[in-house]
PDB file of C-alpha atoms in Angstrom:
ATOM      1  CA  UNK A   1       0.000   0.000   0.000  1.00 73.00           C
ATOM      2  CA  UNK A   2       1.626   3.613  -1.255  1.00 76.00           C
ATOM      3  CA  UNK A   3       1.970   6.405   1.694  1.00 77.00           C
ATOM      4  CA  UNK A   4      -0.029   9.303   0.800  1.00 75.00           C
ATOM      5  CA  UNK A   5       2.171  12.545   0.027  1.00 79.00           C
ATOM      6  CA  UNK A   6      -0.037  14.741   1.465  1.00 81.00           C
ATOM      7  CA  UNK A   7      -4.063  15.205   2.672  1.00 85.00           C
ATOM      8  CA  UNK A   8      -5.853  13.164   5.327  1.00 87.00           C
ATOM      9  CA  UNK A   9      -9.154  10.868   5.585  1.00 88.00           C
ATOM     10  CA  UNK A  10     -11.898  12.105   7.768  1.00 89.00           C
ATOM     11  CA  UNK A  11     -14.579   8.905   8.216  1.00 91.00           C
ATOM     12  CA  UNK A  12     -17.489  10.170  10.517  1.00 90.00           C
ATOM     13  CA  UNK A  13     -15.665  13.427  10.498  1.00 91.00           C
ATOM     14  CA  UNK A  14     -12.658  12.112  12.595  1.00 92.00           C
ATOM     15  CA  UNK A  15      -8.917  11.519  11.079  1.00 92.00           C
ATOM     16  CA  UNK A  16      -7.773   7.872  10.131  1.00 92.00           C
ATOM     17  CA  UNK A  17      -5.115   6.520   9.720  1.00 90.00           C
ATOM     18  CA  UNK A  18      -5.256   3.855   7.221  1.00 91.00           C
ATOM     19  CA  UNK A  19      -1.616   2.184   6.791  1.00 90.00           C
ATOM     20  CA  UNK A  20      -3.135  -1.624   5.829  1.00 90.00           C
ATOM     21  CA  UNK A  21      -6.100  -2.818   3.761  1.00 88.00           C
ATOM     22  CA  UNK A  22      -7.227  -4.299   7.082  1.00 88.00           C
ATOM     23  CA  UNK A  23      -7.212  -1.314   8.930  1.00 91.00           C
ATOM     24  CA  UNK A  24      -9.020   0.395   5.984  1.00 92.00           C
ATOM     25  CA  UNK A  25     -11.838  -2.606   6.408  1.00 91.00           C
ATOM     26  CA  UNK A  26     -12.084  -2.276   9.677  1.00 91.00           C
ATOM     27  CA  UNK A  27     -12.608   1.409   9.653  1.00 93.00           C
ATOM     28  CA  UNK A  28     -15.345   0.488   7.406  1.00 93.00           C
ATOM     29  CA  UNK A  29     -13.707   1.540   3.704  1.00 95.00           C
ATOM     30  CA  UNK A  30     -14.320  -1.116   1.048  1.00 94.00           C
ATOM     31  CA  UNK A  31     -12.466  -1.137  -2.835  1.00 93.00           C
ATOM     32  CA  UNK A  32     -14.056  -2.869  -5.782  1.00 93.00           C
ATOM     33  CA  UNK A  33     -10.643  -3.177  -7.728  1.00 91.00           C
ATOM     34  CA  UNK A  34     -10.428  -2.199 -11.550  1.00 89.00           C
ATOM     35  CA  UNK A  35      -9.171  -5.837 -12.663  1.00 89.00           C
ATOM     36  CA  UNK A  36     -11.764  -8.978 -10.759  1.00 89.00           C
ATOM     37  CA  UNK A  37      -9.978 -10.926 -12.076  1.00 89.00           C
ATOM     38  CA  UNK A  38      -6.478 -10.157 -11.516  1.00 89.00           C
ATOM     39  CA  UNK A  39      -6.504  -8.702  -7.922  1.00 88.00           C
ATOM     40  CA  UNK A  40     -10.560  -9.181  -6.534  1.00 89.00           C
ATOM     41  CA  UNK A  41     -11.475 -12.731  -6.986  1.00 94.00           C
ATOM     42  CA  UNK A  42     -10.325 -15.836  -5.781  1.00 95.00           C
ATOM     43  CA  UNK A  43     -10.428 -17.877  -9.013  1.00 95.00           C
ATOM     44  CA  UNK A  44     -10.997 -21.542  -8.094  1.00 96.00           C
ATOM     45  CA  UNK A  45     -12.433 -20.586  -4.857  1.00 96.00           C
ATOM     46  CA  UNK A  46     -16.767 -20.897  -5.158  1.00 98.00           C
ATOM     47  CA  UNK A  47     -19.075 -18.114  -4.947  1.00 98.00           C
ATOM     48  CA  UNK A  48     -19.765 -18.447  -1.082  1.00 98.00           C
ATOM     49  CA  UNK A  49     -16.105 -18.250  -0.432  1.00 97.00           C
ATOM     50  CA  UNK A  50     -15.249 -15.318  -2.710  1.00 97.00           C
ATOM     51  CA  UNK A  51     -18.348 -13.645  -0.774  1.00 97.00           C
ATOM     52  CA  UNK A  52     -17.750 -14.832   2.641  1.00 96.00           C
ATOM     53  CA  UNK A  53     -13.906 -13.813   2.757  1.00 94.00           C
ATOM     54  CA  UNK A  54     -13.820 -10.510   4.023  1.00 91.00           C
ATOM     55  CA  UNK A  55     -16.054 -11.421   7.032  1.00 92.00           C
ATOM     56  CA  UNK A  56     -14.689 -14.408   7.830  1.00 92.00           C
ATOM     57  CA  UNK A  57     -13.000 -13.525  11.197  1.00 90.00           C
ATOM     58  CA  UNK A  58     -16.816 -12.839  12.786  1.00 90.00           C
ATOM     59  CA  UNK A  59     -17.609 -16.033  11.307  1.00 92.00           C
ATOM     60  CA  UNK A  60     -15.056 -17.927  13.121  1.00 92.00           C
ATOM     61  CA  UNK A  61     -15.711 -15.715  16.043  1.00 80.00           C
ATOM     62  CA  UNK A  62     -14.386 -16.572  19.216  1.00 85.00           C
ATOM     63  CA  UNK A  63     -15.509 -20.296  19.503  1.00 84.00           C
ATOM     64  CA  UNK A  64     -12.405 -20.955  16.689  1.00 89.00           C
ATOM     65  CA  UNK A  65     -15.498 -22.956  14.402  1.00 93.00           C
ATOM     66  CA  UNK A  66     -16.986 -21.537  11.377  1.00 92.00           C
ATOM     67  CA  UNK A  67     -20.506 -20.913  11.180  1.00 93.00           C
ATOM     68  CA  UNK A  68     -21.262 -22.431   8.355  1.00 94.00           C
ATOM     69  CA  UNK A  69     -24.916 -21.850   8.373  1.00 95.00           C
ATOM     70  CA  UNK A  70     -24.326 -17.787   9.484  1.00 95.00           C
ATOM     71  CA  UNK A  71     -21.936 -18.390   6.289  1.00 96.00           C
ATOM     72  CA  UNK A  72     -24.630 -19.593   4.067  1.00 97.00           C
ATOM     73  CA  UNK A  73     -27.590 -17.565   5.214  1.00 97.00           C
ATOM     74  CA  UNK A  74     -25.651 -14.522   4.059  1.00 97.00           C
ATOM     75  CA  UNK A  75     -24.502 -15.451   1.079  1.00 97.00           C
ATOM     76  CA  UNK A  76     -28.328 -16.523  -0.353  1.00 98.00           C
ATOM     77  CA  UNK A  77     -29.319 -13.125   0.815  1.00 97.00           C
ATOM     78  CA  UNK A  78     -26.947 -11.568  -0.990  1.00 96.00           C
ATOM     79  CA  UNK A  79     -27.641 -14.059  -3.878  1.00 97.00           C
ATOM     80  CA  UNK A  80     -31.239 -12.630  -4.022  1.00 96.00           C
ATOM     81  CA  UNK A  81     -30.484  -9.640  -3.493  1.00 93.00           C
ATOM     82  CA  UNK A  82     -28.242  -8.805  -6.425  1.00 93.00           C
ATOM     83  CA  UNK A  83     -30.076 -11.592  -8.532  1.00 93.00           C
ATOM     84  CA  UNK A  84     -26.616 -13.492  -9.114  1.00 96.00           C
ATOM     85  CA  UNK A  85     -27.323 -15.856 -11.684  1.00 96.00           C
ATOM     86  CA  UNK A  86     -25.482 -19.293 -10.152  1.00 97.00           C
ATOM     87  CA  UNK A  87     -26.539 -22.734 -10.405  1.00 97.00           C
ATOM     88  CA  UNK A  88     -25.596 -23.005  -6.630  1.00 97.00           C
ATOM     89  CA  UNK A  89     -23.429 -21.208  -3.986  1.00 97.00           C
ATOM     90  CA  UNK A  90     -20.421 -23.820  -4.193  1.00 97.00           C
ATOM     91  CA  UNK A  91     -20.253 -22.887  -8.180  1.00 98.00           C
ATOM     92  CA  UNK A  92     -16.570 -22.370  -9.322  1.00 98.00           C
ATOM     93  CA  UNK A  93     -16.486 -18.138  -9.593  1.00 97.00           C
ATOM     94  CA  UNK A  94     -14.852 -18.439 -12.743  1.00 96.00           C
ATOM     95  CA  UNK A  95     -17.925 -20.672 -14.658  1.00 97.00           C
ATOM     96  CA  UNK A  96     -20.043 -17.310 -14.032  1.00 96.00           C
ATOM     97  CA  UNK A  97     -20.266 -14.572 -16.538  1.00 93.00           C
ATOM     98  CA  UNK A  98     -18.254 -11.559 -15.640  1.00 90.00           C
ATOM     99  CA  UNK A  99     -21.800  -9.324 -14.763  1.00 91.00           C
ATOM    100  CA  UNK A 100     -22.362 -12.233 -11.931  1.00 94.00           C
ATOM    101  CA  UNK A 101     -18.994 -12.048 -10.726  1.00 95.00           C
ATOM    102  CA  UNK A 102     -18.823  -8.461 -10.660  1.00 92.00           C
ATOM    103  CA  UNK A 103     -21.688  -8.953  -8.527  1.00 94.00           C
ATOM    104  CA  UNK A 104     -20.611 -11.283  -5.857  1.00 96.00           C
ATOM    105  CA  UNK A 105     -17.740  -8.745  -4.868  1.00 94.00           C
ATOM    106  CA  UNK A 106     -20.286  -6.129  -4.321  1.00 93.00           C
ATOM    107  CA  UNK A 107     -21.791  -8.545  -2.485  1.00 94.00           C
ATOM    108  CA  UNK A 108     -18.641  -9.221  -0.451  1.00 95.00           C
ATOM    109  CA  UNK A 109     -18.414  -5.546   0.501  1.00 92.00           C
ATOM    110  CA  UNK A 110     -21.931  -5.245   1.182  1.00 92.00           C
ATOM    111  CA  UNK A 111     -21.564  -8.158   3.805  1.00 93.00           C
ATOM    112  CA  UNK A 112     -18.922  -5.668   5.601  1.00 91.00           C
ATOM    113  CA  UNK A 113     -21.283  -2.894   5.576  1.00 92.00           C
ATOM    114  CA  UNK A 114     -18.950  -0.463   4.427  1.00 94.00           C
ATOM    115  CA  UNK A 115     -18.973   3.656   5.173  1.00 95.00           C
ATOM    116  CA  UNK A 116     -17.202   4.349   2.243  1.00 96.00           C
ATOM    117  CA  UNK A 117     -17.469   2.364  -0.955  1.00 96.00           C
ATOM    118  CA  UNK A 118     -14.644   2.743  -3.476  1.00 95.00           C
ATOM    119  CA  UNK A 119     -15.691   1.479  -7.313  1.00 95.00           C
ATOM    120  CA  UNK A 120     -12.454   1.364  -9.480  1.00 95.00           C
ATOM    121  CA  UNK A 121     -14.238   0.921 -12.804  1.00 93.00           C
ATOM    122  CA  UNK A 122     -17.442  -1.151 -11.952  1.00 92.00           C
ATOM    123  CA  UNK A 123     -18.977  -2.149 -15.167  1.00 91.00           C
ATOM    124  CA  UNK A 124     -15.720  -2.865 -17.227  1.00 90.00           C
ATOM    125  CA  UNK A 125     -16.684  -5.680 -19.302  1.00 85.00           C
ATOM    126  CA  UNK A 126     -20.229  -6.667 -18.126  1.00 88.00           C
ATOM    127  CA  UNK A 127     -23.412  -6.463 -19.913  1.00 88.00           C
ATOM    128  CA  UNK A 128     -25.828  -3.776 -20.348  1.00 90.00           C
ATOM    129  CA  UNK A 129     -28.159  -5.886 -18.251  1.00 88.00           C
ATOM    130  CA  UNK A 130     -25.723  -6.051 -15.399  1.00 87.00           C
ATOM    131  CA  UNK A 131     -24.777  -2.635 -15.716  1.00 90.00           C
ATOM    132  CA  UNK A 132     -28.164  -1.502 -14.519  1.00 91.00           C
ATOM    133  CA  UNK A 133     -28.594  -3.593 -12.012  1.00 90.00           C
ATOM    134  CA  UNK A 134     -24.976  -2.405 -10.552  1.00 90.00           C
ATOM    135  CA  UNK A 135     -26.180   1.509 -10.973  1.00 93.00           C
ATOM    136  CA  UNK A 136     -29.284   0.638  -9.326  1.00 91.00           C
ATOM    137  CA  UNK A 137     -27.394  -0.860  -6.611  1.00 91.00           C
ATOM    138  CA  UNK A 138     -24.950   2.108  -6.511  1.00 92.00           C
ATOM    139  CA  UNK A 139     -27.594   4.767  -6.106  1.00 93.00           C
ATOM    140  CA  UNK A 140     -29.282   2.266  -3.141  1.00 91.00           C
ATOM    141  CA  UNK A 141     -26.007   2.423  -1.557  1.00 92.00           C
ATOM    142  CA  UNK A 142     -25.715   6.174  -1.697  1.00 93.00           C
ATOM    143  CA  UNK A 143     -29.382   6.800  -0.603  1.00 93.00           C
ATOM    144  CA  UNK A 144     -28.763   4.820   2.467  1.00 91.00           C
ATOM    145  CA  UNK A 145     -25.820   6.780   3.178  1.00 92.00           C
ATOM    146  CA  UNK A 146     -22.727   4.871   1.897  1.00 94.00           C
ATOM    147  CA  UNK A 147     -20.224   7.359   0.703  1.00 95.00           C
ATOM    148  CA  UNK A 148     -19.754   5.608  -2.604  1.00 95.00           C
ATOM    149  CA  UNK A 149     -16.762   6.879  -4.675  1.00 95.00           C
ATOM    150  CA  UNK A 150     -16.762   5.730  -8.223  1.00 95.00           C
ATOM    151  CA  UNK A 151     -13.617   5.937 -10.477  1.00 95.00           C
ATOM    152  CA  UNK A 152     -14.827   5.626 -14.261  1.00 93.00           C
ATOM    153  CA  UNK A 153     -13.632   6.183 -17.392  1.00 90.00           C
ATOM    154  CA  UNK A 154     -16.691   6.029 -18.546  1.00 91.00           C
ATOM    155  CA  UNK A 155     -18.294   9.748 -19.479  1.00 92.00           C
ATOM    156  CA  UNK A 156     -21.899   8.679 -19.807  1.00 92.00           C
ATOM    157  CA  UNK A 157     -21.632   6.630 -16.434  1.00 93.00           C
ATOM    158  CA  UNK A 158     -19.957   9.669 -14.349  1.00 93.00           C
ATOM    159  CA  UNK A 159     -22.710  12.216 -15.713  1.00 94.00           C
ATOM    160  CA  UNK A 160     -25.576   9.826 -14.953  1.00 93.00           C
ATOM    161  CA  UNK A 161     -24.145   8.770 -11.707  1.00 94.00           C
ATOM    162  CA  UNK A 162     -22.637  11.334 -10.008  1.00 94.00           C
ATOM    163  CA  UNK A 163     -23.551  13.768  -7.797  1.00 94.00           C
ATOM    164  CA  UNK A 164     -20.110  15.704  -7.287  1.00 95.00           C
ATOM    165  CA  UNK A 165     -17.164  14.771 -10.506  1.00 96.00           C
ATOM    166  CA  UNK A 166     -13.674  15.212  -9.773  1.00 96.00           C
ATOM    167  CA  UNK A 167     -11.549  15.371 -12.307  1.00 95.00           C
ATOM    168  CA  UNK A 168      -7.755  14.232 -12.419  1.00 93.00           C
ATOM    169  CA  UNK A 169      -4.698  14.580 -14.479  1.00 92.00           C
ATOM    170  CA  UNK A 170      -1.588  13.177 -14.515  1.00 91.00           C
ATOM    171  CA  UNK A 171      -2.608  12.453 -10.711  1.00 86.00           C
ATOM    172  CA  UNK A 172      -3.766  15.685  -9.680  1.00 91.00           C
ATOM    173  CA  UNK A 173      -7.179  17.267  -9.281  1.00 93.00           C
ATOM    174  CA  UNK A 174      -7.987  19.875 -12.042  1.00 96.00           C
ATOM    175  CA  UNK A 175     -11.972  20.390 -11.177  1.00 96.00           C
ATOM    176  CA  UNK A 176     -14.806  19.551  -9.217  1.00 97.00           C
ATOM    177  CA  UNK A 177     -17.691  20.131 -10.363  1.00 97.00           C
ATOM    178  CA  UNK A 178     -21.576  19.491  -8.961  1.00 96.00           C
ATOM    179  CA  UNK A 179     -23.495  17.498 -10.971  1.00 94.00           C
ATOM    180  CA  UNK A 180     -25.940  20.558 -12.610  1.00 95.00           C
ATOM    181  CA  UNK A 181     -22.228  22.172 -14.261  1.00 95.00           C
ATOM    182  CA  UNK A 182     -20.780  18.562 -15.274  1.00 95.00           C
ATOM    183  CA  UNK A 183     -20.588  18.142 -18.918  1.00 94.00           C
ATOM    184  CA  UNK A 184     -18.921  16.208 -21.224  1.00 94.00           C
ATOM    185  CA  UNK A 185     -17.129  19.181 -22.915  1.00 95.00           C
ATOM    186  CA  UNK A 186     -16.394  20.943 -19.125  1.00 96.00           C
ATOM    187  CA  UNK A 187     -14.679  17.565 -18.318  1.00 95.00           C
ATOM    188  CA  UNK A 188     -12.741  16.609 -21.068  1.00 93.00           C
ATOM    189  CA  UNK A 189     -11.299  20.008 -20.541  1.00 94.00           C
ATOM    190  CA  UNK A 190     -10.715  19.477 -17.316  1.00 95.00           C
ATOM    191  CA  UNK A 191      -9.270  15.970 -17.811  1.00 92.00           C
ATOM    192  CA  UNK A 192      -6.321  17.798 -20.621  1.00 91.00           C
ATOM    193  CA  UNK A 193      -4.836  20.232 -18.420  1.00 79.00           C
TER     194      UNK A 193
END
């Protein structure tokens, strides 16, 4: 994990300091990474386990046994939830489309009942099906009070998503803009300075 150069994070108004991806879960910060398939799933792991992961320390709890049926309950909730289309929760994660499997890491993060919700890229390479159903899910998220931060380079999903757009280049912030003065035009400038 890189130090930051500069700035600080405020969660429920207080400063964190978040030095671990552990310590960033546990302060309730979640990241959907760019690449599933390179650095979110768990390949050859099934769906329940690529779900269950992140909360698996209150599933073992103090008793040192897993609670399998805690475990399971969850993961059919989330199943339903984000209609995941698997044959079964012990499916391979890799014999699902790449919509479903998008889907069953939100549903990982959504088990942890993240503050803040960090989307590098959400919808790269899903279907225009699945893509509606993760917006939908995004803008649940957001009304319920999830600070959801969504990194897209995607112009037609930051102006119907956003409420706030920051724009970045070269790795620093040239704009932000509220969603009523984000266009296309004002943020492509933006994004060549």
């Amino acid at each position: 994990m890189e130090k930051a150069d500069s700035g600080e994070v405020l969660i429920d108004g207080m400063p964190v300091n978040i030095d671990s991806p552990s310590t960033a879960i546990e302060k309730g910060m979640a990241l959907l990474t760019e690449d599933r398939k390179k650095s979110g799933l768990f390949l050859v792991l099934s769906v329940l386990e690529n779900m269950s992961i992140v909360k698996m320390p209150e599933y073992i709890g103090k008793t040192g046994f897993v609670q399998h049926l805690k475990m399971a309950e969850d993961c059919m909730e989330q199943i339903r939830r984000l209609n995941i289309k698997t044959p079964t929760m012990d499916q391979i994660i890799n014999n699902l489309s790449g919509g479903n499997q998008q889907k069953v890491l939100i549903a990982r993060w959504l088990l942890a009942q993240p503050k803040i919700l960090i989307l590098d890229e959400p919808t790269r390479g899903i279907d225009v099906g699945a893509k509606a159903e993760i917006y939908h899910l995004i803008s649940e998220l957001a009304n319920r009070g999830v600070a959801v931060i969504m990194v897209s380079s995607e112009l037609p999903e930051i102006l119907g998503m956003s409420d706030r757009v920051m724009v970045m280049h070269e790795g620093r912030i040239t704009g932000i803009l509220d969603k009523e003065d984000a266009d296309q035009e004002t943020i492509l400038s933006l994004a060549s300075h």
